[in-house]
Amino acid sequence: MLGDPELVHVQKSDIIQLQRKGFFICDRQYEKNSIHTGLETPIVLFSIPDGHTKIMPTTIPQAVSKATESKTVAASNTLGAEDISAKILDQGNLVRSLKTQKAAKNVIDEAVGTLLSLKANFKNVTGKDWIPPTNEAPAKTVSPASSGDLSSKIVEQGDKIRSLKTAKAAKNLIDEEVKKLLTLKAEYKTQVGKDWTPTANAPSSTNTAQSGAKKAENISDKIVLQGNKIRDLKTNKSPKNVIDEEVKTLLALKCEYKAETGRDWIPGAVTVQPPTTAKTASDGDDSLSLKITAQGNKIRDLKSSKSPKNVIDAEVKILLALKTEYKTKTGCDWGSAPVQPPSASTNETAESLSLKVAAQGNKVRDLKSSKAPKEVVDVEVKTLLALKAEFKSTTGMDWTPSKTIDEPKNKPAGVSKEAEISAQIAAQGDKVRVMKDSKAAKNLIDEEVKVLLALKNSYKEETGKDWGPPKGTREPKSAGDNKSNKKGKELKKQQNPGNADGKKGGEAGPKKVTRLGLEASKATNLPDWYSQVITKGELIEYYDVSGCYILRPWSFSIWEFIKDWLDQQFKSTGVKNCYFPMFVSRAALEKEKSHIADFSPEVAWVTKSGDSEMAEPIAIRPTSETVMYPAYAKWIQSYRDLPMKLNQWNNVVRWEFKHPQPFLRTREFLWQEGHCAWQTDEECGAEVLEILDGYAMVYEELLAVPVVKGRKTEKEKFAGAAYTTTVETFVDAVGRGCQGGTSHNLGQNFSKMFNITFQDP
């Protein structure tokens, strides 16, 4: 240990440790007489981080420390422990007020130093650390009332802290209130002899329990009303500050409920009623059941009219609260009570209601088939739902098309009607098939298909089962045709397998069909043929997200071959590979409105992280101009930095709303995008055509697919490009072209937008 005078001997680059300061390196040594000025030059030290995390205590000048020590000794001799404790309390309040007022750090440090000195003095006098006084009273003389008062104070203090946290108050204020809460709990433990718990000091008398339960029920009602009020505000899109105020009130009520009951409030939480009310609750049960039914109908109407989700959720919560109340009163779930057997009059009413429901259902289907206005259909649907609800309240069960009240009677007329509808379905099906074979207009075929579906629905309502072609109805055209006779025999064998003992027929069944090959023809049914080729050829597997597909090894190996070949071609011209993030900020994506115009409906946004909303939504790249060019503006400073030729192999997401097609139009796809910066337009145009030739070679040389090279029109070109060149393929089955690849000349559109400039002397 050396004193400060030894600093005059420290040489440049020496590393020393100063007590309570840390490590330092000498940048300039002390000089008594400078060779430049002739004056004394002080030593210059630079602090060196040594990895410690504990804050170094500040040093106290020696003279001040001695004075403080002398004062402390004098005070310890003159002041008693109680006086020191009082001074500590006052000094603590002073420190807290300084922190609350955000005073200067040196002022706070000085006050804290005084506080620590007082505490050290207290320890010297008493031999123990100072703790805040708890105003203890002898435990034997404490009455239950005083402990109850303390418990209520603790509850109030806890509510106050929760309110502050909800309001996001300053941390120092919350810490102050927490200290008060801990002091109250310590005082409670001193008086009672055990730690305070939320259920501690619960009143034991019956009257107190009943009043507490009633108070809890009142608080629960207030919470429900406050929750409904907040939902209404959110539905009306009220200002956020208004909603926040109401939320704070709701949280305060929930805290009050928890303090009263000792448990968190949950929707439907009600106090247990005396068992005597269960015997006389039948009238109330009926009214509650009617309310539940009406609320259910209201929710169904909202869903039918496609109301906003928050409105429906609010009504569902009311329905659940009603059901909870019903269960509390009756002791069983709503709808699970035993249903009394219906009387004869009830059967008649239910049967007439069932007929009304069926008729109303037919009316709704007719309106939909005739493409009536939506508001007209909605009105009839509401009527239908009301009839179904009435049917359920009458019979105690949901209405179904095959639901009957009594046992079905023998109705030969019904059988003939079934056969009549079946014949109409068969005739209509033949009509649809003939129209498809003759390649009639699609709208005409759709009309006939709707008629066919309506007939099948009528058949299902009549019989209670889906319609299927009657077995063995297809008879051979000519009785003398040997082949037809053989088919008829085979059909009979399939219908009557085996003989009487069932052994022979059980062994010989119809021949197994593998369906491994193509079943559709490219010429007659291109969509089915294409789907079978890519699935049975093990190129694609469908995925549960629409527009996204799994690339199986066969198809991915083709992609790898194309990628490797193109990558080699690019690198031979000086292009280098890189990778940029797939997420794009809203500010970057919307920087150029005309560029994003083509993609704005297709941009996919990330709006949530877990269950919480993100502060700002992030887009998933539809293309990478807005991702790459801000970096280009940093990297390109001089003509020596040009040309900058970068390429990345990545995936992009475009949330297509059209009908997706594997390999042709998907929501996520693999691709390559190269972005090159040139000094002159001539160099840029030459590379555009060079890259286009490379794309054409991929199709013609690698895939044996002929293409036509050309230039897009102004309407079809890329929105941010000066012009766009393309290679187009031809789909002969439909007689249409398909874009195979594009190469763009962006001109100076993006360089001006992102301020990509360079110096050229």
Short mmCIF file of C-alpha atoms in Angstrom, two decimals, residues 57 95 104 260 269 327 356 440 503 551 602 667 689 738 747:
data_model
loop_
_atom_site.label_atom_id
_atom_site.label_comp_id
_atom_site.label_asym_id
_atom_site.label_seq_id
_atom_site.Cartn_x
_atom_site.Cartn_y
_atom_site.Cartn_z
CA PRO A 57 -17.91 3.34 -3.17
CA VAL A 95 -33.65 10.57 1.23
CA ALA A 104 -29.06 15.66 -8.16
CA GLU A 260 -63.13 -10.07 0.66
CA ALA A 269 -68.33 -16.59 -9.46
CA LYS A 327 -76.40 -24.43 -12.23
CA LYS A 356 -92.92 -25.65 -39.83
CA ALA A 440 -72.08 -26.45 -72.19
CA LYS A 503 -67.55 -70.02 -47.22
CA LEU A 551 -41.75 -30.29 -51.87
CA GLU A 602 -50.60 -9.98 -51.03
CA ARG A 667 -48.31 -18.40 -51.30
CA LEU A 689 -30.50 -9.42 -71.39
CA CYS A 738 -47.38 -18.71 -68.46
CA GLY A 747 -33.29 2.53 -63.94
#
